[in-house]
Amino acid sequence: ERERKATERRVREACFPVIKTIDLFDFKAISTLNESLVRELLRGEYLQKSENILLLGNPGTGKTHLATALGHMACAQGKKVRFTSVIALVTQLLEQRENKGLARLMKQIEKLDLLILDELGYVPFSKSGAELLFDVISRAYEKTSLIVTTNLPFEQWVEVLGSERLTGALLDRLTHRVHILEANGESYRLAHAKARLKGKKA
Ligand code: ADP
Ligand code: MG
């Protein structure tokens, strides 16, 4: 009972947008995904080694779902987790820098076992936004595990991060000890919307 309460608290503190677990995930719907690697990662050894996970793939293929499921499992394993969209984090970092709260925020982040950065997308960051994100990723290096989800191939990260040097350094840290999960294929959302439409017509 004590354990269950503690896990519940950790899940609350992780701020998942929607709670999604692995038992709700249909591996058959996404054939490109390496299921055995997902199962291995769910055991959580990557957290012990402060390794990272990169979830790549086009929209709607279950990246956020998987990142949440991994984070949820980490909470159950006693880890301190925080889920945030990349944009929300960068916005928060910029705000806290204005309000002199940056050091405190960075300390909070450094206490985490797992930081989930959801949806590195097409919206470019300001120069200082990109630098602050780089700072978070550098501090996490070999201390805190990161899960990053993105639909951007590596070649396009520079368009979002601005500087080629910063992108190189960031990728270097992020990918030094990384497990890559690729979820490519038809959007699960789209496939299900289509299936529903067909069902109605039939
Ligand atoms: P992404 O982050 O890759 O854009 P999401 O994880 O947000 O995709 O998935 C979109 C929706 O479809 C979510 O509601 C998610 O739970 C669901 N979904 C995606 N893939 C699967 C799957 N293989 N099994 C069950 N639900 C899935
Ligand atoms: Mg997503």
PDB file of C-alpha atoms and ligand atoms in Angstrom:
ATOM      1  CA  GLU A   1       0.000   0.000   0.000  1.00  0.00           C
ATOM      2  CA  ARG A   2       2.827   2.420   0.898  1.00  0.00           C
ATOM      3  CA  GLU A   3       4.578   1.503  -2.363  1.00  0.00           C
ATOM      4  CA  ARG A   4       1.404   2.042  -4.368  1.00  0.00           C
ATOM      5  CA  LYS A   5       0.868   5.487  -2.830  1.00  0.00           C
ATOM      6  CA  ALA A   6       4.479   6.425  -3.551  1.00  0.00           C
ATOM      7  CA  THR A   7       4.146   5.325  -7.171  1.00  0.00           C
ATOM      8  CA  GLU A   8       0.925   7.305  -7.502  1.00  0.00           C
ATOM      9  CA  ARG A   9       2.685  10.384  -6.177  1.00  0.00           C
ATOM     10  CA  ARG A  10       5.570   9.950  -8.594  1.00  0.00           C
ATOM     11  CA  VAL A  11       3.110   9.560 -11.494  1.00  0.00           C
ATOM     12  CA  ARG A  12       1.335  12.772 -10.424  1.00  0.00           C
ATOM     13  CA  GLU A  13       4.616  14.644 -10.163  1.00  0.00           C
ATOM     14  CA  ALA A  14       5.696  13.433 -13.596  1.00  0.00           C
ATOM     15  CA  CYS A  15       2.905  15.498 -15.223  1.00  0.00           C
ATOM     16  CA  PHE A  16       1.979  13.085 -17.998  1.00  0.00           C
ATOM     17  CA  PRO A  17      -0.559  14.768 -20.293  1.00  0.00           C
ATOM     18  CA  VAL A  18      -2.569  11.541 -20.471  1.00  0.00           C
ATOM     19  CA  ILE A  19      -1.675   8.339 -18.684  1.00  0.00           C
ATOM     20  CA  LYS A  20      -0.863   5.652 -21.229  1.00  0.00           C
ATOM     21  CA  THR A  21       0.520   2.298 -20.308  1.00  0.00           C
ATOM     22  CA  ILE A  22       2.075  -0.448 -22.367  1.00  0.00           C
ATOM     23  CA  ASP A  23      -0.860  -2.819 -21.981  1.00  0.00           C
ATOM     24  CA  LEU A  24      -2.887  -0.303 -24.023  1.00  0.00           C
ATOM     25  CA  PHE A  25      -0.328  -0.392 -26.820  1.00  0.00           C
ATOM     26  CA  ASP A  26      -0.979  -2.565 -29.865  1.00  0.00           C
ATOM     27  CA  PHE A  27       2.405  -3.637 -31.244  1.00  0.00           C
ATOM     28  CA  LYS A  28       0.772  -5.237 -34.267  1.00  0.00           C
ATOM     29  CA  ALA A  29      -0.431  -1.841 -35.426  1.00  0.00           C
ATOM     30  CA  ILE A  30       3.149  -0.637 -35.956  1.00  0.00           C
ATOM     31  CA  SER A  31       5.297  -3.226 -37.650  1.00  0.00           C
ATOM     32  CA  THR A  32       8.470  -1.117 -37.899  1.00  0.00           C
ATOM     33  CA  LEU A  33       8.795  -0.873 -34.129  1.00  0.00           C
ATOM     34  CA  ASN A  34      11.303  -3.123 -32.364  1.00  0.00           C
ATOM     35  CA  GLU A  35       9.003  -4.705 -29.778  1.00  0.00           C
ATOM     36  CA  SER A  36      11.698  -6.690 -27.992  1.00  0.00           C
ATOM     37  CA  LEU A  37      13.749  -3.518 -27.482  1.00  0.00           C
ATOM     38  CA  VAL A  38      10.679  -1.764 -26.058  1.00  0.00           C
ATOM     39  CA  ARG A  39      10.126  -4.706 -23.676  1.00  0.00           C
ATOM     40  CA  GLU A  40      13.764  -4.631 -22.634  1.00  0.00           C
ATOM     41  CA  LEU A  41      13.673  -0.889 -22.000  1.00  0.00           C
ATOM     42  CA  LEU A  42      10.543  -1.263 -19.881  1.00  0.00           C
ATOM     43  CA  ARG A  43      12.683  -3.267 -17.444  1.00  0.00           C
ATOM     44  CA  GLY A  44      14.489  -0.017 -16.704  1.00  0.00           C
ATOM     45  CA  GLU A  45      18.157  -0.957 -16.819  1.00  0.00           C
ATOM     46  CA  TYR A  46      18.832   2.016 -19.094  1.00  0.00           C
ATOM     47  CA  LEU A  47      17.907   4.223 -16.128  1.00  0.00           C
ATOM     48  CA  GLN A  48      20.586   2.644 -13.964  1.00  0.00           C
ATOM     49  CA  LYS A  49      23.139   3.435 -16.659  1.00  0.00           C
ATOM     50  CA  SER A  50      21.738   6.915 -17.411  1.00  0.00           C
ATOM     51  CA  GLU A  51      21.252   5.959 -21.034  1.00  0.00           C
ATOM     52  CA  ASN A  52      18.904   7.810 -23.346  1.00  0.00           C
ATOM     53  CA  ILE A  53      16.086   6.796 -25.651  1.00  0.00           C
ATOM     54  CA  LEU A  54      15.259   8.445 -28.925  1.00  0.00           C
ATOM     55  CA  LEU A  55      11.837   7.804 -30.428  1.00  0.00           C
ATOM     56  CA  LEU A  56      11.770   8.701 -34.093  1.00  0.00           C
ATOM     57  CA  GLY A  57       8.940   8.551 -36.560  1.00  0.00           C
ATOM     58  CA  ASN A  58       6.168  10.328 -38.350  1.00  0.00           C
ATOM     59  CA  PRO A  59       3.181  11.785 -36.487  1.00  0.00           C
ATOM     60  CA  GLY A  60       0.535   9.545 -34.965  1.00  0.00           C
ATOM     61  CA  THR A  61       2.694   6.438 -34.687  1.00  0.00           C
ATOM     62  CA  GLY A  62       2.567   6.141 -30.904  1.00  0.00           C
ATOM     63  CA  LYS A  63       5.781   7.925 -29.867  1.00  0.00           C
ATOM     64  CA  THR A  64       4.160   9.944 -27.098  1.00  0.00           C
ATOM     65  CA  HIS A  65       2.238   6.878 -25.977  1.00  0.00           C
ATOM     66  CA  LEU A  66       5.444   4.847 -25.723  1.00  0.00           C
ATOM     67  CA  ALA A  67       7.363   7.638 -23.989  1.00  0.00           C
ATOM     68  CA  THR A  68       4.538   7.912 -21.453  1.00  0.00           C
ATOM     69  CA  ALA A  69       4.429   4.147 -20.938  1.00  0.00           C
ATOM     70  CA  LEU A  70       8.193   4.064 -20.336  1.00  0.00           C
ATOM     71  CA  GLY A  71       7.905   6.987 -17.940  1.00  0.00           C
ATOM     72  CA  HIS A  72       5.007   5.385 -16.115  1.00  0.00           C
ATOM     73  CA  MET A  73       7.002   2.202 -15.691  1.00  0.00           C
ATOM     74  CA  ALA A  74       9.968   4.214 -14.383  1.00  0.00           C
ATOM     75  CA  CYS A  75       7.671   5.755 -11.741  1.00  0.00           C
ATOM     76  CA  ALA A  76       6.651   2.253 -10.666  1.00  0.00           C
ATOM     77  CA  GLN A  77      10.352   1.410 -10.418  1.00  0.00           C
ATOM     78  CA  GLY A  78      10.827   4.228  -7.924  1.00  0.00           C
ATOM     79  CA  LYS A  79      12.290   6.788 -10.304  1.00  0.00           C
ATOM     80  CA  LYS A  80      11.726  10.500 -10.334  1.00  0.00           C
ATOM     81  CA  VAL A  81      10.293  11.392 -13.736  1.00  0.00           C
ATOM     82  CA  ARG A  82       9.176  14.532 -15.498  1.00  0.00           C
ATOM     83  CA  PHE A  83       7.292  14.663 -18.782  1.00  0.00           C
ATOM     84  CA  THR A  84       7.250  17.888 -20.780  1.00  0.00           C
ATOM     85  CA  SER A  85       6.915  18.933 -24.366  1.00  0.00           C
ATOM     86  CA  VAL A  86      10.179  20.393 -25.630  1.00  0.00           C
ATOM     87  CA  ILE A  87       8.480  23.684 -26.424  1.00  0.00           C
ATOM     88  CA  ALA A  88       6.943  23.975 -22.952  1.00  0.00           C
ATOM     89  CA  LEU A  89      10.322  23.306 -21.356  1.00  0.00           C
ATOM     90  CA  VAL A  90      12.099  25.904 -23.470  1.00  0.00           C
ATOM     91  CA  THR A  91       9.356  28.436 -22.715  1.00  0.00           C
ATOM     92  CA  GLN A  92       9.662  27.688 -19.016  1.00  0.00           C
ATOM     93  CA  LEU A  93      13.447  28.006 -19.127  1.00  0.00           C
ATOM     94  CA  LEU A  94      13.228  31.393 -20.852  1.00  0.00           C
ATOM     95  CA  GLU A  95      10.601  32.598 -18.365  1.00  0.00           C
ATOM     96  CA  GLN A  96      12.576  31.465 -15.358  1.00  0.00           C
ATOM     97  CA  ARG A  97      15.658  33.173 -16.671  1.00  0.00           C
ATOM     98  CA  GLU A  98      13.684  36.439 -16.796  1.00  0.00           C
ATOM     99  CA  ASN A  99      12.449  35.878 -13.250  1.00  0.00           C
ATOM    100  CA  LYS A 100      15.793  34.781 -11.856  1.00  0.00           C
ATOM    101  CA  GLY A 101      14.372  31.328 -11.248  1.00  0.00           C
ATOM    102  CA  LEU A 102      16.629  29.522 -13.701  1.00  0.00           C
ATOM    103  CA  ALA A 103      19.068  28.110 -11.150  1.00  0.00           C
ATOM    104  CA  ARG A 104      16.187  26.658  -9.149  1.00  0.00           C
ATOM    105  CA  LEU A 105      14.575  25.103 -12.211  1.00  0.00           C
ATOM    106  CA  MET A 106      17.892  23.601 -13.292  1.00  0.00           C
ATOM    107  CA  LYS A 107      18.336  22.109  -9.818  1.00  0.00           C
ATOM    108  CA  GLN A 108      14.876  20.527 -10.016  1.00  0.00           C
ATOM    109  CA  ILE A 109      15.737  19.052 -13.392  1.00  0.00           C
ATOM    110  CA  GLU A 110      19.042  17.714 -12.105  1.00  0.00           C
ATOM    111  CA  LYS A 111      17.240  15.787  -9.384  1.00  0.00           C
ATOM    112  CA  LEU A 112      15.305  13.755 -11.957  1.00  0.00           C
ATOM    113  CA  ASP A 113      16.146  10.197 -12.938  1.00  0.00           C
ATOM    114  CA  LEU A 114      14.284  10.563 -16.225  1.00  0.00           C
ATOM    115  CA  LEU A 115      13.360  13.631 -18.240  1.00  0.00           C
ATOM    116  CA  ILE A 116      10.980  13.051 -21.148  1.00  0.00           C
ATOM    117  CA  LEU A 117      11.190  15.687 -23.863  1.00  0.00           C
ATOM    118  CA  ASP A 118       8.222  15.217 -26.120  1.00  0.00           C
ATOM    119  CA  GLU A 119       7.921  16.426 -29.665  1.00  0.00           C
ATOM    120  CA  LEU A 120      10.996  18.105 -30.954  1.00  0.00           C
ATOM    121  CA  GLY A 121       9.226  19.462 -33.993  1.00  0.00           C
ATOM    122  CA  TYR A 122       9.365  21.997 -36.751  1.00  0.00           C
ATOM    123  CA  VAL A 123       9.058  25.174 -34.703  1.00  0.00           C
ATOM    124  CA  PRO A 124      12.492  26.790 -34.489  1.00  0.00           C
ATOM    125  CA  PHE A 125      13.768  27.991 -31.123  1.00  0.00           C
ATOM    126  CA  SER A 126      15.246  31.397 -30.470  1.00  0.00           C
ATOM    127  CA  LYS A 127      19.013  31.418 -30.033  1.00  0.00           C
ATOM    128  CA  SER A 128      18.757  31.663 -26.248  1.00  0.00           C
ATOM    129  CA  GLY A 129      16.001  29.026 -26.196  1.00  0.00           C
ATOM    130  CA  ALA A 130      18.226  26.584 -28.070  1.00  0.00           C
ATOM    131  CA  GLU A 131      21.142  27.362 -25.746  1.00  0.00           C
ATOM    132  CA  LEU A 132      19.061  26.702 -22.652  1.00  0.00           C
ATOM    133  CA  LEU A 133      17.833  23.402 -24.081  1.00  0.00           C
ATOM    134  CA  PHE A 134      21.428  22.485 -24.819  1.00  0.00           C
ATOM    135  CA  ASP A 135      22.319  23.368 -21.246  1.00  0.00           C
ATOM    136  CA  VAL A 136      19.649  20.987 -19.903  1.00  0.00           C
ATOM    137  CA  ILE A 137      20.844  18.169 -22.158  1.00  0.00           C
ATOM    138  CA  SER A 138      24.495  18.762 -21.210  1.00  0.00           C
ATOM    139  CA  ARG A 139      23.724  18.678 -17.502  1.00  0.00           C
ATOM    140  CA  ALA A 140      21.754  15.472 -17.942  1.00  0.00           C
ATOM    141  CA  TYR A 141      24.687  13.830 -19.681  1.00  0.00           C
ATOM    142  CA  GLU A 142      25.595  10.595 -17.895  1.00  0.00           C
ATOM    143  CA  LYS A 143      23.433  11.578 -14.888  1.00  0.00           C
ATOM    144  CA  THR A 144      19.803  11.728 -15.933  1.00  0.00           C
ATOM    145  CA  SER A 145      18.211   9.608 -18.634  1.00  0.00           C
ATOM    146  CA  LEU A 146      16.446  11.444 -21.427  1.00  0.00           C
ATOM    147  CA  ILE A 147      13.677  10.250 -23.689  1.00  0.00           C
ATOM    148  CA  VAL A 148      13.231  12.468 -26.732  1.00  0.00           C
ATOM    149  CA  THR A 149      10.433  12.014 -29.240  1.00  0.00           C
ATOM    150  CA  THR A 150      10.614  13.647 -32.647  1.00  0.00           C
ATOM    151  CA  ASN A 151       9.392  13.480 -36.199  1.00  0.00           C
ATOM    152  CA  LEU A 152      12.510  15.253 -37.421  1.00  0.00           C
ATOM    153  CA  PRO A 153      15.340  13.333 -39.059  1.00  0.00           C
ATOM    154  CA  PHE A 154      18.761  14.288 -37.641  1.00  0.00           C
ATOM    155  CA  GLU A 155      19.653  16.346 -40.714  1.00  0.00           C
ATOM    156  CA  GLN A 156      16.812  18.712 -39.913  1.00  0.00           C
ATOM    157  CA  TRP A 157      17.583  19.322 -36.250  1.00  0.00           C
ATOM    158  CA  VAL A 158      19.844  22.216 -37.179  1.00  0.00           C
ATOM    159  CA  GLU A 159      16.862  24.036 -38.692  1.00  0.00           C
ATOM    160  CA  VAL A 160      15.134  23.947 -35.317  1.00  0.00           C
ATOM    161  CA  LEU A 161      18.170  24.553 -33.134  1.00  0.00           C
ATOM    162  CA  GLY A 162      19.697  27.248 -35.313  1.00  0.00           C
ATOM    163  CA  SER A 163      23.408  26.704 -34.970  1.00  0.00           C
ATOM    164  CA  GLU A 164      25.305  23.853 -36.571  1.00  0.00           C
ATOM    165  CA  ARG A 165      27.861  23.717 -33.756  1.00  0.00           C
ATOM    166  CA  LEU A 166      25.235  23.592 -31.038  1.00  0.00           C
ATOM    167  CA  THR A 167      23.275  20.911 -32.905  1.00  0.00           C
ATOM    168  CA  GLY A 168      26.401  18.801 -33.296  1.00  0.00           C
ATOM    169  CA  ALA A 169      27.302  19.113 -29.628  1.00  0.00           C
ATOM    170  CA  LEU A 170      23.741  18.381 -28.536  1.00  0.00           C
ATOM    171  CA  LEU A 171      23.441  15.293 -30.735  1.00  0.00           C
ATOM    172  CA  ASP A 172      26.831  14.150 -29.524  1.00  0.00           C
ATOM    173  CA  ARG A 173      25.671  14.121 -25.904  1.00  0.00           C
ATOM    174  CA  LEU A 174      22.216  12.815 -26.606  1.00  0.00           C
ATOM    175  CA  THR A 175      23.344   9.940 -28.778  1.00  0.00           C
ATOM    176  CA  HIS A 176      26.468   8.902 -26.884  1.00  0.00           C
ATOM    177  CA  ARG A 177      24.569   6.157 -25.066  1.00  0.00           C
ATOM    178  CA  VAL A 178      21.244   5.897 -26.804  1.00  0.00           C
ATOM    179  CA  HIS A 179      18.606   3.357 -27.707  1.00  0.00           C
ATOM    180  CA  ILE A 180      16.824   4.279 -30.887  1.00  0.00           C
ATOM    181  CA  LEU A 181      13.226   3.240 -31.446  1.00  0.00           C
ATOM    182  CA  GLU A 182      11.768   3.905 -34.859  1.00  0.00           C
ATOM    183  CA  ALA A 183       8.035   4.094 -35.278  1.00  0.00           C
ATOM    184  CA  ASN A 184       7.380   4.649 -38.934  1.00  0.00           C
ATOM    185  CA  GLY A 185       4.255   3.851 -40.820  1.00  0.00           C
ATOM    186  CA  GLU A 186       0.705   4.935 -41.106  1.00  0.00           C
ATOM    187  CA  SER A 187      -0.666   7.117 -38.355  1.00  0.00           C
ATOM    188  CA  TYR A 188      -2.567   5.021 -35.830  1.00  0.00           C
ATOM    189  CA  ARG A 189      -5.060   7.848 -35.437  1.00  0.00           C
ATOM    190  CA  LEU A 190      -5.593   8.075 -39.179  1.00  0.00           C
ATOM    191  CA  ALA A 191      -5.865   4.314 -39.629  1.00  0.00           C
ATOM    192  CA  HIS A 192      -8.487   4.146 -36.913  1.00  0.00           C
ATOM    193  CA  ALA A 193     -10.441   7.096 -38.205  1.00  0.00           C
ATOM    194  CA  LYS A 194     -10.500   5.397 -41.609  1.00  0.00           C
ATOM    195  CA  ALA A 195     -11.554   2.087 -40.099  1.00  0.00           C
ATOM    196  CA  ARG A 196     -14.377   3.821 -38.261  1.00  0.00           C
ATOM    197  CA  LEU A 197     -15.531   5.544 -41.455  1.00  0.00           C
ATOM    198  CA  LYS A 198     -15.511   2.252 -43.330  1.00  0.00           C
ATOM    199  CA  GLY A 199     -17.462   0.639 -40.514  1.00  0.00           C
ATOM    200  CA  LYS A 200     -20.132   3.319 -40.837  1.00  0.00           C
ATOM    201  CA  LYS A 201     -20.402   2.950 -44.598  1.00  0.00           C
ATOM    202  CA  ALA A 202     -20.671  -0.818 -44.468  1.00  0.00           C
TER     203      ALA A 202
HETATM  204  P1  ADP B   1       2.836  10.423 -31.846  1.00  0.00           P
HETATM  205  O1  ADP B   1       3.348  10.944 -30.553  1.00  0.00           O
HETATM  206  O2  ADP B   1       3.788   9.499 -32.544  1.00  0.00           O
HETATM  207  O3  ADP B   1       2.373  11.507 -32.775  1.00  0.00           O
HETATM  208  P2  ADP B   1       0.723   9.346 -30.198  1.00  0.00           P
HETATM  209  O4  ADP B   1       1.489   8.545 -29.224  1.00  0.00           O
HETATM  210  O5  ADP B   1       0.205  10.664 -29.723  1.00  0.00           O
HETATM  211  O6  ADP B   1       1.547   9.535 -31.553  1.00  0.00           O
HETATM  212  O7  ADP B   1      -0.483   8.454 -30.735  1.00  0.00           O
HETATM  213  C1  ADP B   1      -1.685   9.031 -31.243  1.00  0.00           C
HETATM  214  C2  ADP B   1      -2.897   8.329 -30.607  1.00  0.00           C
HETATM  215  O8  ADP B   1      -2.965   6.973 -31.065  1.00  0.00           O
HETATM  216  C3  ADP B   1      -2.790   8.230 -29.095  1.00  0.00           C
HETATM  217  O9  ADP B   1      -4.089   8.302 -28.566  1.00  0.00           O
HETATM  218  C4  ADP B   1      -2.175   6.858 -28.856  1.00  0.00           C
HETATM  219  O10 ADP B   1      -2.549   6.335 -27.595  1.00  0.00           O
HETATM  220  C5  ADP B   1      -2.765   6.056 -29.994  1.00  0.00           C
HETATM  221  N1  ADP B   1      -1.853   5.031 -30.491  1.00  0.00           N
HETATM  222  C6  ADP B   1      -0.827   5.216 -31.347  1.00  0.00           C
HETATM  223  N2  ADP B   1      -0.223   4.062 -31.651  1.00  0.00           N
HETATM  224  C7  ADP B   1      -0.876   3.102 -30.937  1.00  0.00           C
HETATM  225  C8  ADP B   1      -0.728   1.671 -30.819  1.00  0.00           C
HETATM  226  N3  ADP B   1       0.207   1.017 -31.515  1.00  0.00           N
HETATM  227  N4  ADP B   1      -1.573   1.017 -29.979  1.00  0.00           N
HETATM  228  C9  ADP B   1      -2.533   1.690 -29.300  1.00  0.00           C
HETATM  229  N5  ADP B   1      -2.723   3.020 -29.383  1.00  0.00           N
HETATM  230  C10 ADP B   1      -1.912   3.732 -30.192  1.00  0.00           C
HETATM  231 MG    MG B   2       3.539  12.878 -29.917  1.00  0.00          MG
END
